[in-house]
Short mmCIF file of C-alpha atoms in Angstrom, two decimals:
data_model
loop_
_atom_site.label_atom_id
_atom_site.label_comp_id
_atom_site.label_asym_id
_atom_site.label_seq_id
_atom_site.Cartn_x
_atom_site.Cartn_y
_atom_site.Cartn_z
CA MET A 1 -1.43 -3.42 -130.09
CA ALA A 2 1.58 -2.42 -128.03
CA ARG A 3 -0.70 -0.62 -125.56
CA ARG A 4 -2.92 -3.70 -125.21
CA LYS A 5 0.14 -5.88 -124.57
CA LYS A 6 1.40 -3.44 -121.95
CA CYS A 7 -1.95 -3.51 -120.10
CA PHE A 8 -1.97 -7.31 -120.27
CA ASN A 9 1.50 -7.47 -118.73
CA ARG A 10 0.41 -5.11 -115.97
CA ARG A 11 -2.53 -7.39 -115.15
CA ILE A 12 -0.17 -10.37 -114.99
CA ALA A 13 2.18 -8.47 -112.64
CA LEU A 14 -0.75 -7.39 -110.43
CA GLY A 15 -2.04 -10.96 -110.30
CA THR A 16 1.40 -12.19 -109.26
CA ILE A 17 1.52 -9.65 -106.43
CA LEU A 18 -1.94 -10.65 -105.24
CA ARG A 19 -1.03 -14.33 -105.28
CA MET A 20 2.12 -13.61 -103.25
CA THR A 21 0.05 -11.70 -100.70
CA ASP A 22 -2.58 -14.43 -100.59
CA PHE A 23 -0.20 -17.22 -99.58
CA ARG A 24 1.24 -15.06 -96.80
CA LEU A 25 -2.24 -14.20 -95.52
CA LEU A 26 -3.12 -17.89 -95.62
CA ALA A 27 0.06 -18.59 -93.66
CA ASP A 28 -0.96 -15.93 -91.12
CA ARG A 29 -4.30 -17.66 -90.58
CA TYR A 30 -2.82 -21.15 -90.50
CA ALA A 31 -0.13 -20.10 -88.00
CA ALA A 32 -2.74 -18.46 -85.77
CA ASP A 33 -4.90 -21.61 -85.92
CA LEU A 34 -1.93 -23.80 -85.05
CA ALA A 35 -1.00 -21.55 -82.11
CA ALA A 36 -4.59 -21.71 -80.83
CA ASP A 37 -4.63 -25.49 -81.22
CA LEU A 38 -1.37 -25.77 -79.27
CA ALA A 39 -2.67 -23.55 -76.49
CA ALA A 40 -5.91 -25.56 -76.26
CA GLY A 41 -4.13 -28.91 -76.32
CA ARG A 42 -5.70 -29.96 -79.62
CA ARG A 43 -2.25 -30.32 -81.16
CA ARG A 44 1.13 -31.23 -79.68
CA PRO A 45 4.64 -30.03 -80.58
CA GLY A 46 6.28 -32.42 -83.01
CA GLU A 47 2.93 -33.43 -84.50
CA ARG A 48 2.95 -33.97 -88.26
CA LEU A 49 0.84 -31.53 -90.26
CA PRO A 50 -1.47 -32.83 -92.99
CA PRO A 51 0.15 -33.08 -96.45
CA SER A 52 0.06 -29.80 -98.35
CA ARG A 53 -2.19 -31.35 -101.00
CA ASP A 54 -4.83 -32.07 -98.30
CA TYR A 55 -4.53 -28.49 -97.10
CA ALA A 56 -4.94 -27.29 -100.70
CA HIS A 57 -8.11 -29.35 -101.09
CA ARG A 58 -9.63 -28.04 -97.85
CA GLN A 59 -8.82 -24.42 -98.69
CA GLY A 60 -9.79 -24.68 -102.36
CA ILE A 61 -6.41 -23.41 -103.51
CA ALA A 62 -3.81 -24.62 -105.98
CA PRO A 63 -1.31 -27.21 -104.71
CA SER A 64 1.52 -24.82 -105.60
CA THR A 65 -0.02 -22.14 -103.34
CA ALA A 66 -0.38 -24.66 -100.52
CA SER A 67 3.29 -25.57 -100.92
CA ARG A 68 4.20 -21.91 -100.56
CA VAL A 69 2.07 -21.65 -97.40
CA TYR A 70 3.90 -24.62 -95.88
CA ALA A 71 7.25 -23.15 -96.92
CA GLU A 72 6.26 -19.88 -95.25
CA LEU A 73 5.42 -21.73 -92.01
CA VAL A 74 8.89 -23.30 -92.12
CA ARG A 75 10.51 -19.94 -92.83
CA ARG A 76 8.78 -18.38 -89.84
CA GLY A 77 9.81 -21.18 -87.53
CA VAL A 78 6.22 -22.33 -86.93
CA ALA A 79 7.01 -25.73 -88.45
CA VAL A 80 10.03 -27.69 -89.57
CA GLY A 81 10.16 -29.46 -92.94
CA GLU A 82 11.95 -32.78 -93.22
CA VAL A 83 12.74 -34.22 -96.63
CA GLY A 84 10.83 -37.45 -97.18
CA ARG A 85 9.06 -37.25 -93.82
CA GLY A 86 6.74 -34.26 -93.96
CA THR A 87 6.20 -31.00 -92.08
CA PHE A 88 6.05 -31.00 -88.29
CA LEU A 89 4.74 -28.49 -85.77
CA ARG A 90 7.45 -26.82 -83.74
CA SER A 91 7.35 -26.23 -80.01
CA THR A 92 7.90 -22.50 -80.69
CA ALA A 93 4.81 -22.13 -82.91
CA LEU A 94 3.21 -19.87 -80.30
CA THR A 95 5.77 -17.18 -81.19
CA GLY A 96 5.88 -17.98 -84.88
CA THR A 97 3.17 -15.57 -85.95
CA ALA A 98 4.89 -12.70 -84.22
CA GLN A 99 8.13 -13.51 -85.97
CA GLY A 100 6.88 -13.66 -89.49
CA THR A 101 3.57 -11.88 -90.17
CA THR A 102 3.11 -9.78 -93.26
CA GLN A 103 2.41 -6.64 -91.28
CA GLY A 104 5.24 -4.12 -91.17
CA THR A 105 7.96 -6.42 -92.50
CA THR A 106 9.95 -6.97 -95.65
CA GLU A 107 10.24 -10.72 -95.07
CA GLY A 108 9.69 -12.86 -98.13
CA THR A 109 11.24 -10.49 -100.64
CA PRO A 110 13.30 -12.14 -103.35
CA GLY A 111 16.54 -11.09 -101.72
CA SER A 112 15.63 -12.52 -98.33
CA ALA A 113 13.82 -15.75 -99.11
CA ALA A 114 16.14 -18.08 -100.92
CA HIS A 115 18.40 -20.86 -99.84
CA GLY A 116 21.02 -21.98 -102.29
CA ALA A 117 21.43 -25.55 -101.08
CA ALA A 118 23.83 -27.48 -103.20
CA PRO A 119 21.97 -30.26 -105.03
CA GLY A 120 22.06 -33.46 -103.05
CA ALA A 121 24.30 -32.01 -100.34
CA THR A 122 24.24 -34.26 -97.28
CA SER A 123 25.95 -33.75 -93.97
CA THR A 124 27.56 -36.69 -92.25
CA LEU A 125 25.84 -35.37 -89.13
CA GLY A 126 22.54 -36.54 -90.58
CA VAL A 127 21.28 -33.34 -92.18
CA ALA A 128 20.02 -33.81 -95.73
CA PHE A 129 19.21 -30.90 -97.96
CA GLY A 130 16.63 -30.82 -100.71
CA SER A 131 15.03 -28.04 -102.73
CA PRO A 132 14.95 -24.46 -101.41
CA LEU A 133 12.05 -23.64 -99.11
CA GLY A 134 12.76 -20.02 -98.19
CA ALA A 135 14.80 -18.04 -95.74
CA ALA A 136 15.93 -19.50 -92.46
CA PRO A 137 13.45 -19.02 -89.60
CA LEU A 138 14.27 -16.59 -86.87
CA PRO A 139 15.64 -18.18 -83.71
CA ALA A 140 12.90 -18.69 -81.15
CA LEU A 141 12.66 -16.34 -78.21
CA PRO A 142 14.53 -17.78 -75.24
CA ALA A 143 12.03 -19.59 -73.06
CA ARG A 144 12.88 -17.38 -70.10
CA GLU A 145 11.52 -14.40 -72.09
CA VAL A 146 8.24 -16.21 -72.65
CA ALA A 147 7.66 -18.35 -69.60
CA GLY A 148 9.24 -16.38 -66.77
CA SER A 149 12.39 -16.45 -64.69
CA SER A 150 11.68 -19.82 -63.03
CA VAL A 151 12.72 -21.64 -66.19
CA VAL A 152 16.14 -23.31 -66.05
CA ASP A 153 17.73 -21.72 -69.10
CA LEU A 154 19.86 -24.12 -71.15
CA GLU A 155 19.32 -22.04 -74.31
CA VAL A 156 21.27 -18.84 -73.68
CA ASN A 157 24.97 -19.38 -73.06
CA PHE A 158 26.30 -16.33 -71.18
CA CYS A 159 28.16 -16.79 -67.93
CA VAL A 160 28.59 -14.12 -65.26
CA LEU A 161 30.52 -15.65 -62.37
CA PRO A 162 29.43 -14.69 -58.83
CA ASP A 163 32.80 -13.12 -58.04
CA GLN A 164 33.17 -11.08 -61.24
CA ALA A 165 32.02 -7.73 -59.87
CA PRO A 166 34.70 -7.47 -57.14
CA LEU A 167 37.32 -8.36 -59.74
CA LEU A 168 36.20 -5.75 -62.28
CA THR A 169 35.31 -2.84 -59.99
CA PRO A 170 38.79 -1.50 -59.04
CA ALA A 171 39.84 -0.81 -62.64
CA LEU A 172 36.76 1.36 -63.17
CA ARG A 173 37.87 3.84 -60.51
CA GLN A 174 40.06 5.41 -63.17
CA LEU A 175 36.90 6.51 -64.98
CA ALA A 176 35.92 8.54 -61.93
CA GLU A 177 38.56 11.05 -62.99
CA PRO A 178 36.84 13.85 -64.96
CA GLN A 179 39.35 13.81 -67.81
CA ALA A 180 39.13 10.02 -68.27
CA LEU A 181 35.34 10.08 -68.15
CA THR A 182 35.16 13.00 -70.57
CA GLU A 183 37.21 11.02 -73.11
CA ALA A 184 35.10 7.88 -72.58
CA LEU A 185 31.91 9.82 -73.28
CA GLN A 186 33.11 10.81 -76.74
CA ARG A 187 31.99 9.01 -79.88
CA ALA A 188 34.36 6.10 -80.51
CA ASP A 189 36.03 5.55 -83.87
CA THR A 190 35.89 2.21 -85.69
CA ARG A 191 39.61 1.82 -84.92
CA GLY A 192 39.16 2.53 -81.21
CA THR A 193 42.23 3.94 -79.50
CA PRO A 194 45.90 2.92 -79.77
CA GLU A 195 45.67 1.52 -76.24
CA ALA A 196 42.56 -0.53 -77.12
CA ARG A 197 44.16 -1.92 -80.28
CA ALA A 198 47.33 -2.95 -78.45
CA ALA A 199 45.39 -4.62 -75.64
CA ALA A 200 43.07 -6.40 -78.08
CA ALA A 201 45.99 -7.71 -80.12
CA LEU A 202 47.44 -9.36 -77.01
CA LEU A 203 44.05 -10.76 -75.99
CA LEU A 204 43.31 -12.30 -79.39
CA ALA A 205 46.78 -13.89 -79.79
CA ARG A 206 46.86 -17.68 -79.80
CA GLY A 207 48.90 -20.56 -81.11
CA GLY A 208 51.95 -18.39 -81.71
CA TRP A 209 49.92 -15.91 -83.79
CA GLN A 210 49.12 -12.34 -82.84
CA PRO A 211 47.21 -9.89 -85.06
CA GLU A 212 48.76 -6.59 -85.97
CA PRO A 213 47.02 -3.89 -83.89
CA GLU A 214 46.38 -1.77 -86.99
CA ARG A 215 44.23 -4.55 -88.46
CA ILE A 216 41.72 -4.44 -85.58
CA LEU A 217 38.33 -2.70 -85.76
CA PHE A 218 35.85 -2.45 -82.87
CA ALA A 219 32.11 -3.14 -82.91
CA GLY A 220 29.56 -2.95 -80.13
CA ARG A 221 29.41 -6.74 -79.83
CA GLY A 222 30.10 -9.92 -81.78
CA HIS A 223 26.74 -9.93 -83.57
CA GLN A 224 27.41 -6.45 -84.87
CA ALA A 225 30.85 -7.49 -86.06
CA LEU A 226 29.24 -10.31 -88.04
CA ALA A 227 26.63 -7.97 -89.49
CA THR A 228 29.45 -5.66 -90.57
CA VAL A 229 31.17 -8.45 -92.48
CA PHE A 230 27.95 -9.70 -94.07
CA THR A 231 26.85 -6.26 -95.28
CA GLY A 232 30.31 -4.99 -96.14
CA LEU A 233 31.37 -7.95 -98.29
CA VAL A 234 28.13 -9.45 -99.65
CA ALA A 235 25.51 -7.63 -101.73
CA PRO A 236 21.78 -8.41 -101.38
CA GLY A 237 20.90 -11.57 -103.30
CA GLU A 238 24.44 -12.97 -103.15
CA ARG A 239 25.34 -16.16 -101.28
CA ILE A 240 27.14 -17.04 -98.06
CA GLY A 241 28.30 -20.58 -97.39
CA PHE A 242 27.64 -21.90 -93.88
CA GLU A 243 28.44 -25.12 -92.09
CA ALA A 244 25.42 -27.38 -92.53
CA VAL A 245 24.78 -27.08 -88.79
CA THR A 246 25.89 -23.71 -87.48
CA TYR A 247 25.37 -20.81 -85.09
CA SER A 248 21.66 -19.99 -85.28
CA MET A 249 22.01 -16.22 -85.04
CA ALA A 250 24.48 -16.06 -87.92
CA ARG A 251 22.43 -18.19 -90.29
CA SER A 252 19.25 -16.26 -89.37
CA MET A 253 20.92 -12.87 -89.75
CA ALA A 254 21.98 -13.47 -93.36
CA PRO A 255 18.53 -13.80 -94.99
CA ARG A 256 17.21 -10.85 -93.00
CA LEU A 257 19.97 -8.82 -94.62
CA GLY A 258 18.84 -10.03 -98.05
CA LEU A 259 21.56 -12.67 -98.41
CA GLN A 260 21.17 -16.27 -99.52
CA THR A 261 22.45 -19.11 -97.33
CA VAL A 262 24.12 -22.21 -98.77
CA PRO A 263 24.78 -25.23 -96.52
CA VAL A 264 28.22 -26.84 -96.80
CA ALA A 265 28.54 -30.45 -95.65
CA MET A 266 30.56 -31.30 -92.56
CA ASP A 267 32.23 -34.26 -90.93
CA GLU A 268 33.57 -34.85 -87.42
CA HIS A 269 36.32 -32.25 -88.05
CA GLY A 270 34.05 -29.45 -89.28
CA MET A 271 33.48 -27.97 -92.72
CA ARG A 272 34.77 -30.20 -95.52
CA PRO A 273 36.99 -28.41 -98.08
CA ASP A 274 35.76 -30.67 -100.91
CA ALA A 275 32.15 -29.85 -99.99
CA LEU A 276 33.02 -26.15 -100.06
CA ARG A 277 34.38 -26.55 -103.57
CA ALA A 278 31.24 -28.42 -104.68
CA ALA A 279 28.91 -25.83 -103.12
CA HIS A 280 30.83 -22.95 -104.72
CA ARG A 281 30.72 -24.57 -108.16
CA ALA A 282 26.98 -25.26 -107.86
CA HIS A 283 26.08 -21.82 -106.48
CA PRO A 284 29.00 -19.31 -106.52
CA LEU A 285 29.63 -17.90 -103.05
CA LYS A 286 30.81 -14.46 -101.99
CA LEU A 287 31.71 -15.38 -98.41
CA VAL A 288 32.12 -18.42 -96.15
CA TYR A 289 31.19 -18.45 -92.46
CA VAL A 290 33.15 -20.95 -90.39
CA GLN A 291 33.86 -21.78 -86.75
CA THR A 292 37.19 -23.45 -86.04
CA ALA A 293 37.22 -23.66 -82.23
CA LEU A 294 34.46 -25.12 -80.04
CA HIS A 295 31.88 -24.98 -82.79
CA ASN A 296 28.42 -23.80 -81.82
CA PRO A 297 26.34 -25.98 -81.45
CA LEU A 298 28.44 -29.13 -81.97
CA GLY A 299 31.32 -28.27 -79.64
CA MET A 300 34.04 -29.63 -81.96
CA THR A 301 37.40 -27.99 -82.60
CA MET A 302 38.80 -28.16 -86.13
CA PRO A 303 42.19 -29.92 -86.24
CA ALA A 304 45.22 -27.99 -87.50
CA ALA A 305 45.43 -30.13 -90.66
CA ARG A 306 41.82 -29.34 -91.59
CA ARG A 307 42.40 -25.64 -91.03
CA ALA A 308 45.37 -25.77 -93.40
CA GLU A 309 43.27 -27.60 -96.02
CA LEU A 310 40.50 -25.04 -95.67
CA ALA A 311 42.95 -22.15 -96.01
CA ALA A 312 44.31 -23.71 -99.21
CA MET A 313 40.78 -24.16 -100.54
CA LEU A 314 39.96 -20.49 -99.91
CA ARG A 315 42.94 -19.54 -102.05
CA GLU A 316 42.02 -22.05 -104.76
CA LEU A 317 38.46 -20.71 -104.97
CA ASP A 318 39.44 -17.07 -104.46
CA LEU A 319 37.02 -16.82 -101.51
CA ILE A 320 36.89 -14.72 -98.35
CA ALA A 321 35.96 -16.36 -95.04
CA VAL A 322 34.71 -14.93 -91.76
CA GLU A 323 36.06 -16.96 -88.82
CA ASP A 324 33.88 -16.78 -85.71
CA ALA A 325 36.24 -17.29 -82.77
CA VAL A 326 33.97 -16.28 -79.90
CA TYR A 327 34.46 -19.57 -77.98
CA ALA A 328 38.14 -20.07 -78.86
CA PHE A 329 39.32 -18.57 -75.56
CA LEU A 330 38.09 -21.68 -73.72
CA GLU A 331 40.59 -23.95 -75.49
CA GLU A 332 43.80 -24.27 -73.50
CA GLU A 333 45.73 -26.10 -76.22
CA GLU A 334 45.58 -23.25 -78.66
CA SER A 335 46.13 -23.77 -82.38
CA PRO A 336 46.69 -20.90 -84.82
CA PRO A 337 43.35 -19.65 -86.17
CA LEU A 338 42.37 -19.78 -89.82
CA ALA A 339 43.20 -16.07 -89.91
CA ALA A 340 46.85 -16.93 -89.26
CA LEU A 341 46.96 -19.41 -92.15
CA ALA A 342 45.27 -17.18 -94.74
CA PRO A 343 45.54 -13.65 -93.33
CA GLU A 344 44.69 -12.05 -96.67
CA ARG A 345 41.45 -14.07 -96.99
CA VAL A 346 40.03 -14.32 -93.47
CA VAL A 347 38.22 -11.78 -91.31
CA MET A 348 38.28 -13.00 -87.71
CA VAL A 349 35.40 -11.98 -85.43
CA ASP A 350 35.46 -12.24 -81.64
CA SER A 351 34.00 -10.45 -78.62
CA LEU A 352 34.11 -10.02 -74.84
CA SER A 353 30.53 -11.21 -74.30
CA LYS A 354 31.56 -14.72 -73.26
CA ARG A 355 34.87 -13.76 -71.65
CA VAL A 356 33.39 -10.96 -69.52
CA ALA A 357 29.63 -10.37 -69.70
CA PRO A 358 26.94 -9.43 -72.23
CA GLY A 359 26.05 -6.21 -70.40
CA VAL A 360 29.33 -4.39 -71.10
CA THR A 361 31.01 -5.94 -74.09
CA LEU A 362 33.05 -5.25 -77.19
CA GLY A 363 33.24 -6.84 -80.63
CA PHE A 364 36.51 -7.32 -82.53
CA LEU A 365 37.22 -7.63 -86.24
CA VAL A 366 40.70 -8.60 -87.44
CA VAL A 367 40.60 -7.32 -91.00
CA PRO A 368 42.85 -7.95 -94.03
CA PRO A 369 44.24 -4.56 -95.12
CA ALA A 370 42.67 -4.94 -98.59
CA LEU A 371 39.18 -5.16 -97.01
CA ARG A 372 39.40 -2.29 -94.55
CA HIS A 373 37.95 0.22 -97.03
CA ARG A 374 34.78 -1.90 -97.25
CA LEU A 375 34.36 -2.99 -93.63
CA ALA A 376 35.06 0.28 -91.80
CA PRO A 377 32.30 2.16 -93.73
CA ALA A 378 29.89 -0.77 -93.21
CA LEU A 379 30.60 -0.62 -89.47
CA ARG A 380 29.87 3.12 -89.38
CA LEU A 381 26.80 3.06 -91.64
CA GLY A 382 25.25 0.20 -89.71
CA GLY A 383 25.60 2.08 -86.43
CA TRP A 384 27.47 -0.94 -85.06
CA MET A 385 30.50 0.83 -83.58
CA ALA A 386 31.44 0.35 -79.96
CA SER A 387 30.32 2.98 -77.47
CA GLY A 388 33.02 5.11 -75.94
CA ILE A 389 32.21 3.97 -72.40
CA ALA A 390 32.29 0.26 -73.33
CA LEU A 391 35.57 0.74 -75.16
CA ALA A 392 37.07 2.53 -72.16
CA CYS A 393 35.91 -0.09 -69.63
CA SER A 394 37.03 -2.98 -71.79
CA THR A 395 40.44 -1.42 -72.43
CA LEU A 396 41.02 -0.98 -68.71
CA TRP A 397 40.06 -4.60 -68.03
CA MET A 398 42.25 -5.92 -70.85
CA GLN A 399 45.23 -3.82 -69.77
CA GLY A 400 44.80 -4.58 -66.07
CA GLY A 401 44.67 -8.35 -66.49
CA GLN A 402 41.06 -8.75 -65.33
CA VAL A 403 39.97 -10.25 -68.67
CA ALA A 404 42.86 -12.72 -68.58
CA GLU A 405 41.89 -13.71 -65.05
CA LEU A 406 38.27 -14.22 -66.10
CA VAL A 407 39.45 -16.40 -68.99
CA THR A 408 41.32 -18.63 -66.51
CA ARG A 409 38.31 -18.86 -64.21
CA LYS A 410 35.82 -19.50 -67.00
CA ARG A 411 37.97 -22.24 -68.51
CA ALA A 412 37.84 -24.06 -65.18
CA HIS A 413 34.12 -23.32 -64.85
CA ALA A 414 33.36 -24.64 -68.34
CA ARG A 415 35.40 -27.82 -67.79
CA ALA A 416 33.62 -28.50 -64.51
CA ARG A 417 30.15 -28.01 -65.97
CA ASN A 418 31.02 -30.03 -69.05
CA ALA A 419 32.26 -32.88 -66.85
CA LEU A 420 29.10 -32.73 -64.75
CA ALA A 421 26.90 -32.99 -67.84
CA ARG A 422 28.94 -35.89 -69.20
CA ARG A 423 28.74 -37.76 -65.91
CA ILE A 424 24.96 -37.37 -65.59
CA LEU A 425 23.95 -37.81 -69.24
CA ALA A 426 26.58 -40.13 -70.71
CA GLY A 427 28.08 -41.84 -67.67
CA GLU A 428 24.90 -42.52 -65.70
CA GLY A 429 22.42 -42.38 -68.57
CA GLY A 430 24.42 -43.88 -71.43
CA LEU A 431 23.26 -41.08 -73.73
CA SER A 432 25.26 -39.92 -76.76
CA LEU A 433 26.95 -36.51 -76.52
CA ARG A 434 29.04 -34.47 -78.94
CA GLY A 435 31.42 -31.70 -77.97
CA GLY A 436 34.87 -31.12 -76.57
CA PRO A 437 35.61 -31.25 -72.82
CA ASN A 438 36.25 -27.50 -72.66
CA ALA A 439 32.98 -26.37 -74.27
CA TYR A 440 30.23 -24.47 -72.48
CA HIS A 441 27.68 -26.43 -74.54
CA LEU A 442 27.04 -30.03 -75.56
CA TRP A 443 25.03 -31.67 -78.36
CA LEU A 444 22.69 -34.33 -77.00
CA GLU A 445 21.67 -36.94 -79.59
CA LEU A 446 18.27 -38.23 -78.56
CA PRO A 447 17.48 -41.95 -78.39
CA ARG A 448 14.64 -43.25 -80.52
CA PRO A 449 11.73 -42.68 -80.75
CA TRP A 450 12.29 -39.12 -79.53
CA ARG A 451 11.99 -36.26 -82.02
CA ALA A 452 13.83 -33.05 -81.17
CA GLU A 453 10.76 -30.81 -81.14
CA THR A 454 8.83 -33.25 -78.96
CA PHE A 455 11.71 -33.46 -76.50
CA VAL A 456 11.96 -29.65 -76.33
CA ALA A 457 8.25 -29.46 -75.53
CA ALA A 458 8.52 -32.18 -72.87
CA ALA A 459 11.48 -30.36 -71.29
CA ALA A 460 9.53 -27.09 -71.32
CA ARG A 461 6.73 -28.78 -69.37
CA ARG A 462 9.37 -29.41 -66.73
CA ARG A 463 10.48 -25.75 -66.85
CA ILE A 464 13.72 -26.49 -68.69
CA ALA A 465 14.57 -24.63 -71.91
CA VAL A 466 16.77 -26.36 -74.51
CA SER A 467 17.39 -25.68 -78.21
CA PRO A 468 16.31 -28.14 -80.96
CA ALA A 469 18.61 -29.07 -83.83
CA ALA A 470 16.36 -27.27 -86.31
CA GLU A 471 17.48 -23.95 -84.78
CA PHE A 472 20.96 -24.59 -86.17
CA ALA A 473 20.32 -26.36 -89.49
CA VAL A 474 21.03 -24.14 -92.49
CA GLY A 475 19.13 -26.14 -95.10
CA PRO A 476 15.40 -26.79 -95.14
CA GLY A 477 15.78 -30.57 -94.95
CA HIS A 478 15.76 -32.99 -92.04
CA ALA A 479 17.53 -31.82 -88.90
CA PRO A 480 18.90 -34.55 -86.63
CA ASP A 481 16.94 -35.54 -83.54
CA ALA A 482 19.25 -33.71 -81.16
CA VAL A 483 19.26 -30.70 -78.85
CA ARG A 484 21.93 -28.25 -77.75
CA LEU A 485 22.47 -27.85 -74.02
CA ALA A 486 23.95 -24.50 -72.98
CA LEU A 487 25.66 -25.01 -69.63
CA ALA A 488 26.95 -21.55 -68.73
CA ALA A 489 24.05 -19.66 -67.17
CA PRO A 490 22.19 -21.67 -64.45
CA GLU A 491 23.30 -21.90 -60.84
CA ASP A 492 25.06 -25.12 -59.90
CA ALA A 493 22.17 -26.83 -58.12
CA ALA A 494 19.65 -25.85 -60.80
CA LEU A 495 21.94 -27.16 -63.55
CA ARG A 496 22.44 -30.50 -61.80
CA ASP A 497 18.72 -30.97 -61.25
CA ALA A 498 17.93 -30.00 -64.83
CA LEU A 499 20.49 -32.42 -66.28
CA GLU A 500 19.15 -35.26 -64.15
CA THR A 501 15.61 -34.43 -65.27
CA LEU A 502 16.66 -34.39 -68.94
CA ARG A 503 18.48 -37.70 -68.53
CA ASP A 504 15.42 -39.38 -67.02
CA LEU A 505 13.17 -37.83 -69.66
CA ALA A 506 15.35 -38.99 -72.56
CA LEU A 507 15.49 -42.54 -71.22
CA ALA A 508 11.76 -42.71 -70.41
CA GLY A 509 10.62 -41.85 -73.95
CA PRO A 510 7.95 -39.57 -75.43
CA GLU A 511 4.99 -41.36 -73.86
CA ALA A 512 6.29 -40.71 -70.36
CA GLY A 513 7.18 -37.18 -71.45
CA GLY A 514 3.51 -36.35 -71.91
CA VAL A 515 3.81 -35.07 -75.48
CA GLU A 516 3.58 -38.25 -77.54
#
């Protein structure tokens, strides 16, 4: 009897595995069909897909299996699901199959495919969250990597000023000395060098706060610093709270590391402390990701009072936060970071990618002493430490004042580009923009009847790449009809022309855009 029961249970387990494989294979086929339809012009980005029950009927499958297929399309980024409205084809569906096929990937495992959205959580920014639909989709490939270099890239937000090379070159002559170069070619430690720690402490200081040099660890770049915190402090299957609309790479990284993402509602000042409490009580969190200065993508800076409230809430809930401060250097009126208000509960992450350049960069972690024993090993085991040559170059530039000079120049550059975008889009076009005047990016709220995905497709037809709101929404519900405009990379004339084109496109409507 016991043996018969054991065999029966094995058959049930095998059937479950087969059903899981089936819905992913169905999603593979459906995604390929959608990509072919897009390429042939039979479907358009932003088009609503048939209800899942109709798909189930056509395929002869159970409605529950069809729902899982649609959820898988959303997870891959092929489609976007909107609560109460349906499922819509994304403009990036052509790359969706490559991002999420069942071949050679661990996507869809229990640890990587769950959102812990707080029941009924709703952002005041217009993002509503319903039942879990699976892990966040990967960010789309930048359009310049798909369509060629002639695209005006308002997706990727790195700035290398034309006069940077002459500024940075003299300091590197020191590395021409054999002894200096020999030291730079050695394997770097997670703690860097005493000179690097001292220089980084001065660079990261703001609002009267300066981190203790001994609390600083070095990663290869900011993304690797984030990955260190996620893996070092959160076990697979545990939850991280994110702002409801947040940095796309961070919210996509978490599920790929086997972590669950929980959206926390926001208002015009950023993450709401009361919403954090509600989310933690509904689905206990291990970590909170937050941006306090020039939020990506919304461009807001959290007021000092809100930072103090959030610090108090972290203590009340006994939570650790990771503060992403990568854009904070652009703010001239500096306020103390969250890490200054709750130094025992906040890991601050920053980098040189925006200040200097993505090609030779450095990531920083300001770590509470009690967490060092967890984060330093995670940094080593992940292979995310800085290279010796990058550490040496960056230290020379920080010590010599070149990084400080670039900060001054890029603040002026960001203000000028921000003002240009405001004049063209809001001043001349009357369009609605979010974001502070010092940000390198702005959030364009589209006029009706535009949908974000349709606008992205219409812009792409005009060789302009922009990012839809769905890229940044943590929950699987409706993302606002908005796009992020990254202003840092294009040349001046190309940026002006692109902004004027986007203004005219937004005002003309979808029919004139050619993707109705």
